[in-house]
Amino acid sequence: MSASQPPPHTDVPTLLVKIFGKDRPGITAGLFDTLAAYGVDVVDIEQVVSRGRLVLCALVTAPSVGGTTEGDLRATVHSWADSLKLQAEIISGTGDNRPRGSGRSLVTVLGHPLTAESTAAIAATIADVGGNIDRIFRLAKYPVTAVEFAVSGVQTEPLRTALAIEAAEIGVDVAVVSAGLHRRAQRLVVMDVDSTLIQDEVIELFAAHAGCEAEVAAVTAAAMRGELDFEQSLHARVALLEGLDASVVDKVRAEVRLTPGARTLIRTLKRLGYQVGVVSGGFTQVTDDLKERLGLDFASANTLEIVEGKLTGRVVGEIVDRAGKARLLRRFAAEAGVPLAQTVAIGDGANDLDMLNAAGLGVAFNAKPVVRKAAHTAVNVPFLDTVLYLLGITREEVEAADDGTGEH
């Protein structure tokens, strides 16, 4: 069929056959065996199972076998359903489903828990901007509830804007992306390290060994809020580490705590063919170790200068700051052969903003308010692997990719 020809079944009589009841193996096969006797064509099929209850819908053409009528088909389907203690409903009509409106988006909603009130608010907002919900699918039931809405009739950007405002008010996490093949083609994920991939701020771990943890933490917090220039704050904090013995590096590496779900996120992405990298305003003395331990493809950070076995209180080489993180995202994407529009960036601080905005999907992970407001979407639960659901990856797929050591 050429693109200029109308689709089949546009104006022909059709029957919507709906089957309800307790799910068990063989129902779908049995229904279509029953329908086969009437020579019908299958136009559409939908099947949902919820708490063991089946809803099976089949849109088929009218009977075409000589001598049979729609009444015969109805009687046979009802008899078959009764024999299995199922309910059947058959509705006559014409043609296929109405065409979907222009604009295709996928809306992922994360709740911990996901309440009826918040679901109603999301659905109402979609309707208010002219969107229609075509399909809803649950991606995960733990550690959060994640559901995906397929929406048509409204462009992605206005839908994202409206839902971001509503999500902030009702306290759920919502991601909106354009539907299409590119969604599964996102092949590079780059994330911040401190307070994203790991639970710690690495410079504060070093500072604890130098006895200046409180002073460094105060400067770090101000920088992450965007109140201080990152490069100036970096030099000021690193200067406080002058004289520390280089052996402290091994101690800090041992103290680093991965964020819950970090290993699952990376392991699943790698098994699905993604490339994964980290960029950090922290230090290569830690990120190089993480790259090796976690099997990352890319890693870049600042480097503490060590001379004669002591930290000098200086950094050497290119500074990884806010602009540097975005620059590295672009560099990693070029090296990976991935278009920038098919990258995902994850971060929590103000110095991640350029990177989040440059990526095809920027995710603010348990982030500062200024970052949540500016990013494409926000995740506010403490599990890093929930980012997988924003990519349309289900919990079942995560478990199938797991090596058996899972984290949840």
XYZ file of C-alpha atoms in Angstrom:
408
model
C 0.000 0.000 0.000
C 1.471 3.351 -1.004
C 1.519 6.300 1.398
C -1.066 8.098 -0.751
C -3.664 5.335 -0.492
C -6.208 5.421 2.351
C -5.780 2.753 5.047
C -7.958 -0.375 4.764
C -11.204 -0.733 6.729
C -11.791 3.063 6.694
C -15.527 2.923 5.915
C -16.401 -0.760 6.203
C -18.673 -2.179 8.928
C -16.692 -3.317 11.961
C -17.431 -4.989 15.278
C -15.818 -4.171 18.608
C -15.643 -7.421 20.590
C -14.947 -6.898 24.313
C -14.214 -9.772 26.699
C -14.114 -9.385 30.511
C -13.305 -11.847 33.265
C -10.740 -13.788 35.247
C -7.501 -14.108 33.317
C -6.073 -17.513 32.407
C -3.938 -18.936 29.604
C -5.671 -19.511 26.285
C -8.397 -16.832 26.321
C -6.925 -14.739 23.510
C -6.280 -17.802 21.357
C -9.798 -19.080 22.067
C -11.456 -15.811 21.063
C -9.656 -15.602 17.754
C -10.245 -19.290 17.024
C -13.937 -18.521 17.485
C -13.785 -15.447 15.240
C -11.790 -17.296 12.564
C -14.858 -19.329 11.605
C -16.425 -16.102 10.296
C -13.532 -14.977 8.073
C -13.041 -11.634 9.805
C -9.973 -9.421 9.539
C -8.359 -8.067 12.695
C -8.220 -4.255 12.653
C -7.022 -3.604 16.210
C -6.358 -5.434 19.487
C -5.959 -4.190 23.058
C -5.507 -6.350 26.151
C -5.048 -5.349 29.776
C -4.733 -7.501 32.885
C -5.166 -5.855 36.276
C -5.150 -7.846 39.524
C -5.933 -11.003 37.598
C -8.881 -9.533 35.687
C -8.738 -9.430 31.898
C -10.117 -6.843 29.492
C -9.594 -7.963 25.894
C -10.830 -5.825 22.998
C -10.744 -6.868 19.338
C -11.891 -4.626 16.496
C -12.750 -6.855 13.517
C -14.487 -6.601 10.167
C -17.970 -8.017 9.641
C -18.335 -11.760 8.820
C -17.272 -12.650 5.286
C -17.927 -16.401 5.207
C -20.915 -17.213 2.994
C -24.201 -17.702 4.801
C -23.009 -16.306 8.158
C -24.334 -13.108 9.688
C -23.358 -10.691 12.392
C -26.053 -12.308 14.531
C -24.406 -15.711 14.116
C -21.050 -14.276 15.209
C -22.607 -12.585 18.232
C -24.330 -15.780 19.357
C -21.176 -17.862 18.935
C -18.938 -15.399 20.835
C -21.431 -15.138 23.711
C -21.725 -18.920 23.904
C -17.931 -19.311 23.947
C -17.593 -16.642 26.647
C -20.309 -18.214 28.799
C -18.546 -21.581 28.615
C -15.467 -19.968 30.204
C -17.469 -17.872 32.709
C -16.484 -14.690 30.883
C -18.584 -11.709 29.858
C -18.802 -10.525 26.257
C -19.989 -7.271 24.710
C -20.157 -6.657 20.951
C -20.680 -3.179 19.492
C -21.413 -2.514 15.805
C -19.864 0.441 14.044
C -17.928 1.624 11.026
C -14.216 1.825 10.350
C -11.244 2.035 12.689
C -10.487 4.262 15.687
C -10.641 7.985 14.999
C -7.289 9.455 13.957
C -5.077 10.674 16.806
C -4.526 14.397 17.039
C -1.261 15.962 15.946
C 1.533 15.968 18.486
C 2.769 12.833 20.199
C 4.200 12.837 23.696
C 4.951 10.362 26.444
C 4.262 11.548 29.981
C 5.924 9.577 32.775
C 4.577 10.138 36.283
C 6.452 8.959 39.393
C 4.683 8.786 42.741
C 5.806 7.610 46.159
C 2.922 6.827 46.473
C 0.920 7.827 43.401
C -2.441 9.031 44.714
C -5.795 9.244 42.956
C -5.790 12.985 43.632
C -2.459 13.567 41.881
C -3.436 11.295 38.973
C -6.644 13.284 38.518
C -4.668 16.543 38.524
C -2.252 15.279 35.869
C -5.073 13.990 33.657
C -6.997 17.249 34.021
C -3.947 19.305 33.069
C -3.427 17.203 29.937
C -7.055 17.842 28.967
C -6.826 21.555 29.770
C -4.061 22.085 27.195
C -5.960 20.141 24.528
C -4.274 16.768 24.933
C -5.955 13.378 24.735
C -4.752 10.349 26.687
C -4.585 7.468 24.226
C -3.055 4.825 26.454
C -1.810 4.375 30.034
C 0.784 1.785 30.991
C 2.393 0.993 34.354
C 6.180 0.900 34.191
C 6.903 0.042 37.823
C 5.209 -0.588 41.149
C 8.309 -0.305 43.357
C 10.385 1.368 44.726
C 8.040 3.994 43.252
C 4.854 3.751 41.215
C 5.635 4.809 37.649
C 3.010 5.122 34.927
C 3.307 6.301 31.336
C 0.609 8.245 29.480
C 0.650 8.294 25.670
C -0.778 11.708 24.757
C -1.779 13.217 21.414
C -3.370 16.463 20.295
C -0.850 18.886 21.844
C 2.796 19.673 21.144
C 5.393 18.466 23.632
C 6.725 21.829 24.852
C 3.422 23.412 25.991
C 2.417 20.097 27.546
C 5.742 19.900 29.419
C 5.376 23.473 30.670
C 1.832 22.945 31.951
C 2.646 19.649 33.645
C 5.832 20.987 35.256
C 3.791 23.670 37.018
C 1.127 21.190 38.131
C 3.679 18.591 39.256
C 5.442 21.127 41.476
C 2.148 22.027 43.130
C 0.995 18.464 43.839
C 4.389 16.976 44.686
C 4.877 14.309 42.017
C 7.637 13.898 39.436
C 6.598 14.228 35.792
C 8.715 13.850 32.638
C 7.423 14.765 29.172
C 9.263 13.673 26.032
C 8.352 13.510 22.369
C 7.184 10.083 21.287
C 9.006 8.288 18.507
C 11.853 5.951 17.746
C 14.436 8.346 19.186
C 13.108 7.677 22.696
C 14.648 4.210 22.669
C 17.660 5.472 20.714
C 19.044 7.583 23.574
C 22.436 5.963 23.856
C 24.452 8.213 26.161
C 23.721 9.054 29.796
C 26.033 11.502 31.588
C 25.648 12.276 35.268
C 27.116 14.443 37.957
C 28.930 12.616 40.748
C 28.634 14.385 44.115
C 25.103 14.066 45.560
C 23.975 12.348 42.346
C 25.929 9.180 41.567
C 27.220 9.179 45.141
C 25.656 10.415 48.370
C 28.689 12.457 49.396
C 30.482 15.678 48.479
C 34.011 14.418 47.835
C 35.755 17.626 48.846
C 34.030 17.420 52.221
C 35.408 13.906 52.693
C 38.905 15.267 52.057
C 38.173 18.244 54.336
C 37.199 15.931 57.202
C 40.734 14.527 57.135
C 42.134 18.066 57.100
C 39.978 19.220 60.010
C 38.174 21.918 58.023
C 34.956 20.106 57.077
C 32.509 22.754 58.339
C 34.269 25.588 56.532
C 34.414 23.674 53.256
C 30.778 22.493 53.541
C 29.548 26.077 53.900
C 31.363 27.155 50.744
C 30.148 24.063 48.850
C 26.515 24.711 49.771
C 26.715 28.333 48.617
C 28.288 27.280 45.322
C 25.635 24.622 44.656
C 22.901 27.212 45.259
C 24.526 29.410 42.628
C 25.539 32.086 45.111
C 29.282 31.808 44.424
C 31.388 31.452 41.288
C 32.278 27.772 41.121
C 35.900 28.153 40.052
C 36.664 30.669 42.793
C 34.966 28.494 45.400
C 36.860 25.439 44.131
C 40.252 27.106 44.544
C 39.279 28.423 47.988
C 38.219 24.996 49.220
C 41.136 23.089 47.722
C 43.579 25.533 49.310
C 42.382 24.317 52.707
C 43.661 20.825 51.866
C 47.284 21.909 51.528
C 49.686 19.543 53.283
C 47.395 16.492 53.446
C 49.232 13.240 52.893
C 48.412 11.608 49.540
C 47.454 8.409 51.357
C 44.182 10.141 52.216
C 43.039 9.472 48.629
C 42.610 5.758 49.333
C 40.732 6.541 52.537
C 38.327 8.861 50.710
C 37.711 6.297 47.978
C 36.739 3.783 50.654
C 34.355 6.282 52.281
C 32.401 7.087 49.119
C 28.790 5.818 49.277
C 26.923 5.132 46.050
C 23.403 6.500 45.808
C 20.730 3.775 46.155
C 19.965 2.428 42.699
C 23.244 3.651 41.146
C 24.580 0.203 40.335
C 21.196 -0.901 38.985
C 20.951 2.180 36.775
C 24.387 1.740 35.265
C 24.169 -2.035 34.916
C 20.794 -1.838 33.173
C 21.855 0.945 30.810
C 24.996 -0.927 29.855
C 23.103 -4.156 29.181
C 20.670 -2.234 26.975
C 23.536 -0.832 24.907
C 23.771 2.658 26.372
C 27.078 4.403 27.025
C 27.441 6.009 30.453
C 29.738 8.733 31.712
C 30.312 11.063 34.649
C 31.446 14.668 34.874
C 32.352 16.157 38.210
C 33.474 19.329 39.891
C 35.191 16.903 42.247
C 38.420 15.093 41.576
C 39.853 12.515 39.206
C 41.407 10.788 42.201
C 37.859 9.552 42.936
C 36.122 9.560 39.527
C 38.824 7.396 37.915
C 38.210 4.806 40.623
C 34.442 4.976 40.059
C 34.933 4.594 36.311
C 36.873 1.387 36.846
C 34.561 -0.017 39.530
C 31.329 0.690 37.665
C 32.476 0.067 34.103
C 31.790 3.616 32.929
C 32.666 4.682 29.400
C 33.620 8.282 30.184
C 34.789 10.211 33.242
C 36.167 13.702 33.703
C 36.814 15.853 36.783
C 39.321 18.257 38.311
C 42.697 16.912 39.429
C 44.258 17.589 42.809
C 47.943 18.412 42.523
C 50.180 16.051 44.520
C 53.872 16.798 44.965
C 56.244 14.608 46.968
C 53.359 12.673 48.488
C 51.436 15.740 49.684
C 48.416 17.697 48.422
C 49.588 21.178 47.402
C 46.213 22.866 47.830
C 45.960 23.439 44.073
C 44.258 21.810 41.088
C 45.952 21.217 37.762
C 44.637 21.046 34.216
C 41.306 22.111 32.764
C 38.720 23.202 35.343
C 35.439 21.309 35.223
C 32.875 23.962 36.118
C 29.339 24.694 34.964
C 30.335 25.482 31.370
C 32.908 22.699 31.421
C 30.287 20.055 32.209
C 28.210 21.057 29.167
C 31.360 21.080 27.046
C 32.252 17.584 28.229
C 28.724 16.315 27.508
C 29.155 17.477 23.921
C 32.623 15.919 23.734
C 31.413 12.583 25.095
C 28.469 12.592 22.669
C 30.783 13.233 19.723
C 33.134 10.440 20.822
C 30.197 8.073 21.330
C 28.674 8.993 17.961
C 25.406 10.013 19.614
C 23.443 13.131 18.584
C 23.135 15.605 21.438
C 19.341 15.361 21.207
C 19.646 11.680 22.181
C 21.623 12.262 25.377
C 20.427 12.254 28.973
C 22.086 14.354 31.678
C 21.488 13.963 35.423
C 22.563 16.403 38.129
C 21.588 18.217 41.302
C 23.473 21.526 41.547
C 23.584 24.912 39.866
C 26.829 23.970 38.129
C 24.922 21.178 36.337
C 22.418 23.529 34.697
C 24.252 24.094 31.397
C 24.720 20.344 31.002
C 21.063 19.610 31.811
C 19.862 22.200 29.314
C 22.235 20.987 26.581
C 21.081 17.363 26.805
C 18.092 15.929 24.997
C 16.644 15.138 28.427
C 17.913 16.921 31.530
C 16.965 15.316 34.851
C 17.251 17.207 38.144
C 17.898 14.520 40.780
C 16.899 15.559 44.324
C 18.098 18.956 43.210
C 18.218 22.495 44.520
C 15.086 24.573 43.722
C 16.825 26.620 41.022
C 17.830 23.390 39.257
C 14.394 21.742 39.532
C 12.824 24.823 37.999
C 15.193 24.940 35.017
C 15.562 21.223 34.164
C 13.343 19.300 31.746
C 12.152 17.083 34.581
C 12.868 16.385 38.233
C 13.140 13.206 40.301
C 12.646 13.730 44.020
C 12.851 10.187 45.349
C 16.165 8.816 46.678
C 16.542 6.040 44.090
C 18.765 6.815 41.116
C 17.424 3.914 39.064
C 14.015 5.613 38.813
C 15.602 7.563 35.940
C 15.200 4.353 33.933
C 11.434 4.792 33.973
C 11.787 8.213 32.358
C 13.394 6.376 29.441
C 10.415 4.026 29.136
C 12.270 1.080 30.682
C 9.982 -1.040 32.856
C 10.786 -2.600 36.214
C 10.465 -6.031 34.602
C 13.128 -5.077 32.048
C 15.355 -3.822 34.868
C 15.038 -7.134 36.685
C 15.647 -9.084 33.475
C 18.868 -7.103 32.936
C 19.922 -7.531 36.556
C 22.792 -9.854 37.322
C 21.090 -11.176 40.433
C 22.634 -8.843 42.982
C 19.853 -6.169 42.707
C 19.589 -3.247 45.086
C 15.845 -3.001 45.759
